[in-house]
Coordinates of C-alpha atoms in Angstrom, one line a residue:
X1 CA 40.0 60.9 -8.4
X2 CA 38.3 64.1 -7.2
X3 CA 38.1 64.3 -3.4
X4 CA 37.0 67.2 -1.2
X5 CA 36.5 70.7 -2.6
X6 CA 35.5 74.1 -1.0
X7 CA 33.1 76.8 -2.2
X8 CA 32.2 80.3 -1.2
X9 CA 29.2 82.5 -2.1
X10 CA 29.3 86.2 -1.5
X11 CA 25.6 87.2 -1.1
X12 CA 26.2 90.9 -1.5
X13 CA 28.0 90.5 -4.9
X14 CA 26.5 87.2 -5.9
X15 CA 29.9 85.9 -6.8
X16 CA 30.5 82.1 -6.3
X17 CA 34.0 80.8 -5.9
X18 CA 35.0 77.1 -6.3
X19 CA 38.2 75.4 -5.4
X20 CA 39.9 73.4 -8.1
X21 CA 38.6 70.1 -6.6
X22 CA 35.0 71.3 -7.0
X23 CA 35.6 71.8 -10.7
X24 CA 37.0 68.3 -10.9
X25 CA 34.1 66.8 -9.1
X26 CA 31.6 68.4 -11.5
X27 CA 33.8 67.8 -14.5
X28 CA 33.9 71.4 -15.5
X29 CA 36.6 73.6 -17.0
X30 CA 37.6 76.6 -14.8
X31 CA 38.3 78.7 -17.9
X32 CA 34.8 78.3 -19.5
X33 CA 32.3 77.4 -16.7
X34 CA 30.6 80.4 -15.2
X35 CA 29.9 79.8 -11.5
X36 CA 26.6 81.6 -11.1
X37 CA 23.7 80.4 -9.0
X38 CA 21.7 79.5 -12.1
X39 CA 24.5 77.6 -13.8
X40 CA 25.2 75.7 -10.5
X41 CA 21.5 74.8 -10.1
X42 CA 21.5 73.6 -13.8
X43 CA 24.0 70.9 -12.9
X44 CA 21.1 69.0 -11.3
X45 CA 18.5 69.4 -14.1
X46 CA 15.8 67.5 -12.2
X47 CA 13.2 69.9 -10.6
X48 CA 12.9 67.8 -7.4
X49 CA 16.7 67.9 -6.8
X50 CA 16.8 71.7 -7.4
X51 CA 13.8 72.3 -5.1
X52 CA 15.4 70.2 -2.3
X53 CA 18.7 72.1 -2.6
X54 CA 17.1 75.5 -2.5
X55 CA 15.0 74.5 0.6
X56 CA 18.1 73.3 2.5
X57 CA 20.0 76.5 1.5
X58 CA 17.2 78.6 2.7
X59 CA 17.0 76.8 6.0
X60 CA 20.7 77.2 6.5
X61 CA 20.4 81.0 5.9
X62 CA 17.5 81.3 8.3
X63 CA 18.5 79.3 11.3
X64 CA 22.2 79.8 11.2
X65 CA 22.7 76.0 11.5
X66 CA 25.1 73.9 9.3
X67 CA 23.2 71.9 6.8
X68 CA 24.3 68.9 4.6
X69 CA 22.7 66.6 2.0
X70 CA 23.4 64.3 -0.9
X71 CA 22.5 65.3 -4.4
X72 CA 22.9 63.9 -7.8
X73 CA 24.1 65.9 -10.8
X74 CA 24.7 65.5 -14.5
X75 CA 28.3 65.2 -15.8
X76 CA 29.2 66.7 -19.2
X77 CA 29.4 63.2 -20.8
X78 CA 25.8 62.6 -19.8
X79 CA 26.5 60.2 -16.9
X80 CA 25.1 60.8 -13.4
X81 CA 27.3 61.6 -10.4
X82 CA 26.6 62.2 -6.7
X83 CA 28.1 64.7 -4.2
X84 CA 27.8 65.3 -0.5
X85 CA 27.5 69.1 0.2
X86 CA 27.6 71.2 3.4
X87 CA 26.1 74.7 3.9
X88 CA 27.2 77.2 6.6
X89 CA 26.3 80.9 6.9
X90 CA 28.9 83.7 7.5
X91 CA 27.8 86.8 9.4
X92 CA 29.3 90.3 10.0
X93 CA 29.7 92.1 13.4
X94 CA 26.1 93.2 13.3
X95 CA 24.9 89.6 12.8
X96 CA 23.9 90.1 9.2
X97 CA 24.4 87.2 6.8
X98 CA 27.0 88.2 4.2
X99 CA 28.0 84.9 2.6
X100 CA 27.6 81.1 2.5
X101 CA 30.4 78.6 2.5
X102 CA 30.7 74.8 2.5
X103 CA 32.3 71.7 1.1
X104 CA 31.6 69.4 -1.8
X105 CA 32.7 65.7 -1.7
X106 CA 32.4 63.3 -4.6
X107 CA 30.4 60.2 -3.4
X108 CA 29.6 58.8 -6.9
X109 CA 31.4 55.5 -6.4
X110 CA 29.9 55.1 -2.9
X111 CA 26.4 55.7 -4.2
X112 CA 27.0 53.3 -7.2
X113 CA 28.2 50.6 -4.7
X114 CA 25.1 51.2 -2.5
X115 CA 22.8 51.0 -5.5
X116 CA 24.5 47.9 -6.7
X117 CA 24.1 46.4 -3.3
X118 CA 20.5 47.4 -3.1
X119 CA 19.8 45.9 -6.5
X120 CA 21.7 42.7 -5.5
X121 CA 19.6 42.5 -2.3
X122 CA 16.5 43.1 -4.3
X123 CA 17.3 40.3 -6.8
X124 CA 18.2 38.0 -3.9
X125 CA 15.0 38.7 -2.1
X126 CA 13.0 38.3 -5.3
X127 CA 14.8 35.0 -6.0
X128 CA 14.1 33.8 -2.4
X129 CA 10.5 34.8 -2.5
X130 CA 9.7 33.4 -5.9
X131 CA 11.6 30.1 -5.7
X132 CA 9.6 26.9 -5.5
X133 CA 11.7 25.8 -2.5
X134 CA 11.4 27.1 1.1
X135 CA 14.2 29.2 2.5
X136 CA 14.9 29.9 6.1
X137 CA 17.5 31.2 8.6
X138 CA 17.4 30.1 12.2
X139 CA 19.4 30.6 15.3
X140 CA 21.8 28.0 16.7
X141 CA 21.1 26.1 18.9
X142 CA 17.6 27.4 19.8
X143 CA 16.3 26.9 16.2
X144 CA 14.3 30.1 16.4
X145 CA 13.4 31.2 12.9
X146 CA 14.8 34.6 12.0
X147 CA 13.9 34.8 8.4
X148 CA 11.9 32.7 6.0
X149 CA 10.2 33.1 2.6
X150 CA 6.5 32.7 1.7
X151 CA 7.1 29.2 0.3
X152 CA 7.9 27.9 3.8
X153 CA 4.5 29.2 5.0
X154 CA 2.7 27.5 2.1
X155 CA 4.5 24.1 2.8
X156 CA 3.7 24.1 6.5
X157 CA 0.3 25.9 6.2
X158 CA 1.2 28.8 8.5
X159 CA 0.9 32.6 7.9
X160 CA 4.1 34.5 8.2
X161 CA 3.6 35.7 11.8
X162 CA 2.7 32.2 12.9
X163 CA 5.7 30.7 11.1
X164 CA 8.1 33.2 12.7
X165 CA 6.9 32.2 16.1
X166 CA 8.0 28.6 15.5
X167 CA 11.4 26.9 15.8
X168 CA 12.9 24.3 13.5
X169 CA 12.3 21.8 16.3
X170 CA 8.5 22.5 16.2
X171 CA 8.4 21.2 12.6
X172 CA 10.7 18.2 12.9
X173 CA 9.3 14.9 14.0
X174 CA 10.5 14.5 17.6
X175 CA 11.8 11.0 16.8
X176 CA 14.4 12.7 14.6
X177 CA 15.5 15.5 16.9
X178 CA 18.6 13.6 18.2
X179 CA 19.7 12.8 14.6
X180 CA 19.4 16.4 13.4
X181 CA 21.2 17.7 16.5
X182 CA 24.1 15.4 15.9
X183 CA 24.4 16.5 12.3
X184 CA 24.3 20.2 13.4
X185 CA 27.1 19.5 16.0
X186 CA 29.3 17.9 13.3
X187 CA 28.7 20.9 11.0
X188 CA 29.6 23.4 13.8
X189 CA 32.9 21.5 14.4
X190 CA 33.8 21.6 10.7
X191 CA 36.3 24.3 9.7
X192 CA 35.5 26.1 6.5
X193 CA 32.2 26.0 4.6
X194 CA 29.8 23.3 5.7
X195 CA 26.9 22.0 3.6
X196 CA 24.6 19.1 4.7
X197 CA 21.7 17.5 2.9
X198 CA 19.2 15.1 4.5
X199 CA 15.5 14.2 4.6
X200 CA 13.2 14.2 7.7
X201 CA 9.6 13.9 8.6
X202 CA 8.2 17.3 9.0
X203 CA 5.0 18.3 10.9
X204 CA 2.5 20.8 9.3
X205 CA 0.2 23.1 11.2
X206 CA -2.8 20.7 11.0
X207 CA -0.6 17.8 12.4
X208 CA -0.1 15.8 9.2
X209 CA 3.4 14.8 8.2
X210 CA 5.3 15.4 5.0
X211 CA 8.7 14.2 3.8
X212 CA 11.1 17.2 3.6
X213 CA 14.4 17.4 1.9
X214 CA 16.7 20.1 3.3
X215 CA 20.1 21.4 2.4
X216 CA 21.7 23.5 5.2
X217 CA 24.9 25.4 5.8
X218 CA 26.4 27.4 8.7
X219 CA 26.8 31.1 7.8
X220 CA 27.5 34.4 9.4
X221 CA 24.4 36.6 9.8
X222 CA 24.5 39.9 11.7
X223 CA 27.7 38.9 13.3
X224 CA 26.4 35.5 14.5
X225 CA 26.6 31.9 13.3
X226 CA 23.2 30.8 12.0
X227 CA 21.7 27.9 10.1
X228 CA 20.7 28.7 6.6
X229 CA 18.5 26.1 4.8
X230 CA 16.7 25.4 1.5
X231 CA 13.7 23.0 2.1
X232 CA 11.6 21.1 -0.4
X233 CA 8.5 19.0 0.1
X234 CA 9.4 15.7 -1.6
X235 CA 6.4 13.6 -0.4
X236 CA 4.9 13.2 -3.8
X237 CA 8.3 12.7 -5.5
X238 CA 9.2 9.8 -3.1
X239 CA 5.8 8.3 -3.6
X240 CA 6.2 8.3 -7.4
X241 CA 9.8 7.0 -7.0
X242 CA 8.5 4.0 -4.9
X243 CA 5.8 3.4 -7.5
X244 CA 8.5 3.4 -10.2
X245 CA 10.7 1.0 -8.3
X246 CA 7.7 -1.3 -7.7
X247 CA 6.9 -1.3 -11.5
X248 CA 10.5 -2.1 -12.4
X249 CA 10.6 -4.9 -9.9
X250 CA 7.4 -6.4 -11.2
X251 CA 8.7 -6.1 -14.8
X252 CA 11.9 -8.1 -13.8
X253 CA 9.9 -10.7 -12.0
X254 CA 7.6 -10.9 -15.0
X255 CA 10.4 -11.7 -17.4
X256 CA 11.7 -14.4 -15.1
X257 CA 8.2 -15.9 -14.6
X258 CA 7.5 -15.8 -18.3
X259 CA 10.8 -17.6 -19.1
X260 CA 10.0 -20.4 -16.6
X261 CA 6.5 -20.8 -17.9
X262 CA 7.7 -21.1 -21.5
X263 CA 10.2 -23.8 -20.6
X264 CA 7.5 -25.9 -18.9
X265 CA 5.0 -25.7 -21.7
X266 CA 6.5 -28.3 -24.1
X267 CA 7.1 -30.8 -21.3
X268 CA 3.6 -30.4 -20.0
X269 CA 2.2 -30.8 -23.5
X270 CA 3.9 -34.2 -23.8
X271 CA 2.7 -35.4 -20.4
X272 CA -0.9 -34.2 -20.9
X273 CA -1.1 -35.5 -24.5
X274 CA 0.3 -38.9 -23.8
X275 CA -1.8 -39.5 -20.7
X276 CA -4.9 -38.3 -22.5
X277 CA -4.2 -40.6 -25.5
X278 CA -3.7 -43.6 -23.1
X279 CA -6.9 -42.7 -21.2
X280 CA -8.9 -42.7 -24.4
X281 CA -7.7 -46.2 -25.2
X282 CA -8.3 -47.7 -21.7
X283 CA -11.5 -48.6 -19.8
X284 CA -12.1 -47.0 -16.5
X285 CA -11.8 -50.3 -14.7
X286 CA -8.2 -50.9 -16.0
X287 CA -5.6 -51.3 -13.3
X288 CA -3.6 -48.1 -14.2
X289 CA -6.6 -45.9 -15.2
X290 CA -6.8 -44.1 -11.8
X291 CA -3.1 -43.5 -11.8
X292 CA -3.2 -42.0 -15.3
X293 CA -6.1 -39.8 -14.3
X294 CA -4.1 -38.5 -11.3
X295 CA -1.1 -37.8 -13.6
X296 CA -3.3 -36.0 -16.1
X297 CA -4.9 -34.0 -13.3
X298 CA -1.5 -32.9 -11.8
X299 CA -0.3 -32.0 -15.3
X300 CA -3.5 -29.9 -15.9
X301 CA -3.0 -28.0 -12.7
X302 CA 0.6 -27.4 -13.6
X303 CA -0.6 -26.1 -17.0
X304 CA -2.9 -23.7 -15.2
X305 CA 0.0 -22.4 -13.2
X306 CA 2.1 -21.8 -16.3
X307 CA -0.9 -20.0 -17.9
X308 CA -1.1 -17.8 -14.8
X309 CA 2.6 -17.1 -14.9
X310 CA 2.2 -16.1 -18.6
X311 CA -0.7 -13.9 -17.6
X312 CA 1.4 -12.2 -14.9
X313 CA 4.3 -11.8 -17.3
X314 CA 1.9 -10.3 -19.9
X315 CA 3.1 -13.0 -22.3
X316 CA 0.0 -15.0 -22.8
X317 CA -1.4 -14.7 -26.3
X318 CA -4.9 -13.1 -26.3
X319 CA -7.6 -12.4 -28.8
X320 CA -9.3 -9.2 -27.5
X321 CA -12.9 -8.3 -28.4
X322 CA -14.8 -5.1 -28.0
X323 CA -17.3 -5.9 -25.3
X324 CA -19.5 -4.5 -22.6
X325 CA -18.1 -5.6 -19.2
X326 CA -21.5 -5.8 -17.6
X327 CA -22.6 -8.6 -20.0
X328 CA -19.5 -10.7 -19.4
X329 CA -19.4 -10.1 -15.6
X330 CA -23.1 -11.1 -15.4
X331 CA -22.3 -14.5 -17.0
X332 CA -19.2 -15.0 -14.9
X333 CA -21.0 -14.3 -11.6
X334 CA -23.4 -17.1 -12.3
X335 CA -20.5 -19.5 -11.9
X336 CA -18.9 -17.6 -9.1
X337 CA -22.0 -17.8 -6.9
X338 CA -21.6 -21.6 -6.9
X339 CA -18.1 -21.4 -5.4
X340 CA -18.6 -18.6 -2.9
X341 CA -19.8 -19.7 0.5
X342 CA -23.5 -19.4 1.4
X343 CA -22.7 -17.1 4.4
X344 CA -21.1 -14.5 2.0
X345 CA -23.4 -12.1 0.1
X346 CA -22.3 -11.4 -3.5
X347 CA -23.7 -8.1 -4.7
X348 CA -23.5 -7.0 -8.3
X349 CA -24.0 -3.3 -9.1
X350 CA -23.5 -2.7 -12.9
X351 CA -22.9 0.8 -14.0
X352 CA -25.5 2.3 -16.4
X353 CA -24.7 3.0 -20.1
X354 CA -21.2 1.4 -19.6
X355 CA -18.6 2.3 -22.2
X356 CA -17.0 -0.4 -24.3
X357 CA -13.6 -1.9 -23.6
X358 CA -11.4 -4.2 -25.7
X359 CA -10.2 -7.3 -23.8
X360 CA -10.1 -11.1 -24.2
X361 CA -13.4 -12.3 -22.5
X362 CA -11.4 -15.2 -20.9
X363 CA -9.3 -12.6 -19.1
X364 CA -12.4 -11.0 -17.6
X365 CA -13.3 -14.4 -16.1
X366 CA -9.7 -14.8 -14.8
X367 CA -9.8 -11.3 -13.2
X368 CA -13.2 -11.9 -11.5
X369 CA -12.4 -15.5 -10.3
X370 CA -9.1 -14.4 -8.7
X371 CA -10.4 -11.3 -7.1
X372 CA -13.6 -12.9 -5.8
X373 CA -11.8 -16.0 -4.4
X374 CA -9.3 -13.7 -2.7
X375 CA -12.2 -11.7 -1.2
X376 CA -13.9 -14.9 -0.1
X377 CA -10.8 -16.2 1.7
X378 CA -10.4 -12.8 3.5
X379 CA -13.9 -13.1 5.1
X380 CA -13.7 -15.5 8.1
X381 CA -17.4 -15.6 8.9
X382 CA -20.3 -13.8 7.3
X383 CA -19.6 -10.9 5.0
X384 CA -20.2 -9.2 1.7
X385 CA -18.4 -9.0 -1.7
X386 CA -19.4 -6.2 -4.0
X387 CA -18.7 -6.1 -7.7
X388 CA -19.3 -2.8 -9.4
X389 CA -18.6 -1.1 -12.8
X390 CA -18.7 2.6 -13.7
X391 CA -17.6 5.1 -16.3
X392 CA -14.8 7.3 -15.0
X393 CA -13.2 10.5 -16.4
X394 CA -9.7 11.0 -14.8
X395 CA -8.1 14.4 -14.8
X396 CA -4.4 15.5 -14.8
X397 CA -4.6 16.6 -11.1
X398 CA -5.5 13.1 -9.9
X399 CA -2.8 11.6 -12.2
X400 CA -0.2 13.7 -10.4
X401 CA -0.3 11.4 -7.4
X402 CA -0.5 8.2 -9.4
X403 CA 2.6 7.7 -11.5
X404 CA 1.2 5.1 -13.9
X405 CA -2.3 6.5 -14.3
X406 CA -3.2 8.6 -17.4
X407 CA -5.9 11.1 -17.8
X408 CA -8.9 10.2 -20.1
X409 CA -11.9 8.0 -20.2
X410 CA -11.8 4.7 -18.4
X411 CA -14.2 1.9 -17.4
X412 CA -13.7 1.0 -13.8
X413 CA -14.2 -2.5 -12.4
X414 CA -14.3 -2.6 -8.6
X415 CA -14.3 -5.7 -6.3
X416 CA -14.5 -4.9 -2.6
X417 CA -15.0 -6.9 0.6
X418 CA -15.4 -6.4 4.3
X419 CA -12.9 -9.0 5.2
X420 CA -9.7 -8.9 7.3
X421 CA -7.9 -6.3 5.2
X422 CA -4.2 -6.0 4.3
X423 CA -1.5 -4.0 6.1
X424 CA 0.9 -1.6 4.3
X425 CA 3.9 -4.0 4.4
X426 CA 1.9 -6.8 2.8
X427 CA 0.4 -4.5 0.2
X428 CA 3.9 -3.9 -1.1
X429 CA 4.2 -7.5 -2.2
X430 CA 0.7 -8.6 -3.2
X431 CA 1.3 -8.6 -7.0
X432 CA 4.4 -10.6 -6.8
X433 CA 4.1 -14.2 -8.1
X434 CA 4.0 -16.9 -5.4
X435 CA 3.6 -14.4 -2.6
X436 CA 0.7 -15.5 -0.4
X437 CA -0.5 -14.9 3.2
X438 CA -2.6 -18.1 3.1
X439 CA -1.8 -21.3 4.8
X440 CA 0.3 -23.9 3.0
X441 CA -1.8 -25.7 0.4
X442 CA -4.5 -23.0 0.3
X443 CA -3.1 -20.8 -2.4
X444 CA -0.4 -20.6 -5.1
X445 CA 0.3 -16.8 -4.7
X446 CA -0.5 -16.3 -8.4
X447 CA -4.0 -14.9 -8.2
X448 CA -3.3 -11.2 -7.9
X449 CA -0.1 -11.6 -10.0
X450 CA -2.2 -12.9 -12.8
X451 CA -4.7 -10.0 -12.4
X452 CA -1.9 -7.5 -12.4
X453 CA -0.4 -9.0 -15.6
X454 CA -3.8 -9.1 -17.4
X455 CA -4.5 -5.5 -16.5
X456 CA -1.1 -4.3 -17.7
X457 CA -1.3 -6.3 -20.9
X458 CA -4.6 -4.5 -21.7
X459 CA -3.0 -1.0 -21.1
X460 CA -4.9 -0.7 -17.8
X461 CA -4.1 0.2 -14.2
X462 CA -4.9 -1.4 -10.9
X463 CA -4.9 0.1 -7.4
X464 CA -5.6 -1.6 -4.1
X465 CA -7.0 0.2 -1.0
X466 CA -7.0 -1.7 2.2
X467 CA -6.4 -1.5 6.0
X468 CA -6.4 -4.2 8.6
X469 CA -9.9 -5.1 9.8
X470 CA -11.4 -2.6 7.3
X471 CA -11.7 -4.7 4.2
X472 CA -10.2 -4.3 0.8
X473 CA -11.1 -2.5 -2.4
X474 CA -9.5 -3.3 -5.8
X475 CA -10.1 -0.8 -8.5
X476 CA -9.2 -1.8 -12.1
X477 CA -9.2 0.8 -14.9
X478 CA -9.5 -0.3 -18.5
X479 CA -9.3 2.2 -21.4
X480 CA -12.6 3.2 -23.1
X481 CA -12.7 2.3 -26.9
X482 CA -15.1 4.0 -29.4
X483 CA -15.8 0.7 -31.3
X484 CA -19.1 -1.2 -31.3
X485 CA -19.5 -4.2 -28.9
X486 CA -18.7 -7.6 -30.5
X487 CA -21.4 -10.2 -30.7
X488 CA -20.6 -13.2 -28.5
X489 CA -20.9 -16.8 -29.7
X490 CA -21.7 -19.9 -27.8
X491 CA -19.0 -22.2 -26.3
X492 CA -17.7 -25.1 -28.3
X493 CA -19.1 -28.5 -27.3
X494 CA -16.6 -30.7 -25.4
X495 CA -16.3 -33.2 -28.3
X496 CA -13.5 -34.4 -30.6
X497 CA -14.5 -33.1 -34.1
X498 CA -13.4 -35.4 -36.9
X499 CA -12.1 -34.8 -40.4
X500 CA -10.6 -36.3 -43.6
X501 CA -8.5 -33.4 -44.9
X502 CA -4.7 -33.5 -45.3
X503 CA -2.7 -31.6 -42.7
X504 CA 1.0 -30.6 -42.9
X505 CA 2.3 -30.7 -39.3
X506 CA 5.6 -28.9 -38.5
X507 CA 7.1 -29.1 -35.0
X508 CA 10.8 -29.0 -34.1
X509 CA 10.3 -30.8 -30.7
X510 CA 10.3 -34.5 -31.7
X511 CA 8.2 -35.7 -28.8
X512 CA 5.5 -33.1 -29.5
X513 CA 5.6 -33.8 -33.2
X514 CA 4.9 -37.5 -32.6
X515 CA 2.2 -36.7 -30.1
X516 CA 0.4 -34.2 -32.3
X517 CA 0.5 -36.6 -35.3
X518 CA -1.1 -39.3 -33.1
X519 CA -3.9 -37.0 -32.1
X520 CA -4.6 -35.8 -35.6
X521 CA -4.4 -39.4 -37.0
X522 CA -7.0 -40.4 -34.4
X523 CA -9.3 -37.7 -35.6
X524 CA -9.2 -39.2 -39.2
X525 CA -7.0 -36.7 -40.9
X526 CA -4.1 -37.5 -43.3
X527 CA -1.0 -36.1 -41.5
X528 CA 2.2 -35.2 -43.2
X529 CA 4.8 -34.5 -40.4
X530 CA 8.0 -32.5 -40.7
X531 CA 10.6 -31.8 -37.9
X532 CA 12.0 -28.6 -39.7
X533 CA 10.6 -25.9 -42.0
X534 CA 12.9 -27.0 -44.8
X535 CA 11.5 -30.6 -44.5
X536 CA 8.0 -29.1 -44.6
X537 CA 8.8 -27.2 -47.9
X538 CA 10.2 -30.4 -49.4
X539 CA 7.1 -32.4 -48.5
X540 CA 4.8 -29.7 -49.9
X541 CA 6.8 -29.8 -53.2
X542 CA 6.7 -33.5 -53.5
X543 CA 3.1 -34.2 -52.4
X544 CA 1.0 -34.3 -55.5
X545 CA -2.5 -33.9 -53.9
X546 CA -3.8 -30.7 -52.2
X547 CA -3.0 -29.9 -48.6
X548 CA -5.8 -28.1 -46.8
X549 CA -4.1 -27.0 -43.5
X550 CA -0.6 -26.1 -42.2
X551 CA -0.2 -26.7 -38.5
X552 CA 3.1 -25.1 -37.5
X553 CA 5.0 -24.1 -34.4
X554 CA 5.7 -20.4 -34.4
X555 CA 9.3 -20.3 -33.1
X556 CA 11.6 -22.7 -34.9
X557 CA 15.2 -22.8 -36.2
X558 CA 15.8 -21.7 -39.8
X559 CA 12.6 -19.7 -40.1
X560 CA 9.5 -18.8 -38.1
X561 CA 6.0 -20.2 -38.7
X562 CA 4.8 -17.1 -40.5
X563 CA 7.6 -17.1 -43.0
X564 CA 7.1 -20.8 -43.5
X565 CA 3.4 -20.2 -44.3
X566 CA 4.4 -17.7 -47.0
X567 CA 6.7 -20.2 -48.6
X568 CA 4.2 -23.1 -48.5
X569 CA 1.4 -20.8 -49.9
X570 CA 3.5 -20.3 -53.1
X571 CA 3.6 -24.1 -53.5
X572 CA 0.0 -24.9 -52.3
X573 CA -2.1 -21.8 -53.0
X574 CA -5.2 -21.5 -50.7
X575 CA -3.7 -23.5 -47.8
X576 CA -5.0 -22.5 -44.4
X577 CA -2.7 -22.1 -41.3
X578 CA -3.0 -22.8 -37.6
X579 CA 0.0 -21.6 -35.4
X580 CA 0.8 -23.3 -32.1
X581 CA 3.3 -21.9 -29.5
X582 CA 4.1 -21.5 -25.9
X583 CA 5.6 -18.1 -26.7
X584 CA 3.9 -14.8 -27.6
X585 CA 6.2 -14.6 -30.6
X586 CA 6.1 -11.1 -32.1
X587 CA 5.7 -12.5 -35.7
X588 CA 2.0 -13.2 -35.0
X589 CA 1.3 -11.0 -31.9
X590 CA 2.2 -7.6 -30.8
X591 CA 2.6 -7.1 -27.0
X592 CA 0.7 -10.4 -26.6
X593 CA -2.3 -9.4 -28.7
X594 CA -3.1 -11.7 -31.6
X595 CA -3.1 -10.4 -35.1
X596 CA -6.7 -10.3 -36.4
X597 CA -6.1 -12.7 -39.4
X598 CA -4.1 -15.3 -37.4
X599 CA -5.4 -18.6 -36.1
X600 CA -3.6 -19.6 -32.9
X601 CA -3.5 -22.4 -30.3
X602 CA -1.6 -22.0 -27.1
X603 CA 0.6 -24.8 -25.8
X604 CA 0.1 -27.1 -24.0
X605 CA -3.1 -28.2 -25.6
X606 CA -5.4 -31.2 -25.2
X607 CA -6.8 -33.4 -27.9
X608 CA -10.1 -31.7 -27.5
X609 CA -8.7 -28.2 -27.9
X610 CA -6.6 -29.3 -30.9
X611 CA -9.5 -31.1 -32.7
X612 CA -11.9 -28.2 -32.1
X613 CA -9.4 -25.6 -33.3
X614 CA -8.4 -27.6 -36.4
X615 CA -12.0 -28.1 -37.4
X616 CA -12.8 -24.4 -36.8
X617 CA -9.9 -23.3 -39.1
X618 CA -10.8 -25.8 -41.8
X619 CA -14.5 -24.7 -41.8
X620 CA -13.7 -21.0 -42.1

């Protein structure tokens, strides 16, 4: 490695003498390199380098002072080197300058190290400045900020000068100061590298709080121990995480609720059907007539509860229609006005030119009844309930803060009241089945759970905004559909339509099979009953006359109802089918939505609903 070399320039003769080390520094051969001023200047072929060297040499010659500077040069192999050179004039007895002398030191490696350090620092600074996280260095224990990047300023809404005048204690919620100090104390007592991660409530310039996640370490900076930290605003992330946890919890509760409802359906069907048949055969003045009416009423209420549970669990079978919400709400409100107290004003504000949605009309009634009754119960004296609809376009920016919401075109249904409102803790549970704040006997806790399930089943979203004593607003978003609105038909009369056709009845639950046969017999039909699909196929083969209708459970051992229909059709072409079930079996429904060509009756059913549906299918 070349070190320190010496040179001498005789001004009178123009001769330049280099020591051996100088040749080594510049990578030149002493036998071939001519040490003239021009050839030496050519070692730095950059005009600005040559000019600077000449200027320093001239100054050294004029003011008799020693001069020194760093300069780059070109090595024979094309690489760049650096040297440190000194200049000093030599004078004769008369004070005349006769020569110049000096030293040359190879500083290439030092310059390369400095450049590497500079580039490293530049990359580090660029990384710190362009990262999406905040970065800071603060003194210990004062917390005074020594260095921070622009992202910290953006997070806390300060400009750089304002931010540097703060301490970490200014931005941490005072309630958490003691906790942070304890963590710092532990870190300072730890030998070796110390890294800590924690979250805290941070205070922005305008006073509002965010949730900050910070990872800190104790490092050496300018000879002192300092706190180095990387900070991230996780307010939105935590909000989305809470929403996800809530959705997962609701999904689990829904599966449990749906399972319970399914198990009850068959038992309730037997209770309802048997009591209904007995009531039809008794006179009102009979001794046990009133008792049977009470049993039937209790079973009906239980049936309503199971339907609500299925609604919450998104497992009730539905027949969606394309409709205009305004028309259906207008009809539903006529009924609701009768059950809402006279001291409560019910206001209806339908949106103009409302887009079409696809939903089972019965579910619209369920939504409105549950929301309006909840609103009624939240108003202790006089008050107002407002029902509104509107077309809404939702953008990506709004969706960023609402985990489940999607951008696009939606029809919004809003029910708001000026009642007692709901606190944040209660809001976290309002969609859970059987959760209620009402007095014992005043509510089942299934109202909002049912609404939640219906909205989700129809690919919609629901949000509740409320504060104590400030009322409550429930916004429901249903997706817009481009189809034409369906024409509505009138309600079926509450009668028991009769018939004389032949029906093949298949039900694997013996008690329900007997009950359903009794009901159909009473209506005048010829009923061929079978406890299994295989028995039904055997009956179809052996029965010589035609069979007009297959009434079959959907979920059975051996094969499901849809498969059975296919087998029976090959034996009795043209036979129609009615499926009954307490399950939303995926052989006839998809995500609870009934296939368009399927006739379905939900368990438990009454004699009226069975007779009406059977007649409807036969008359198709």
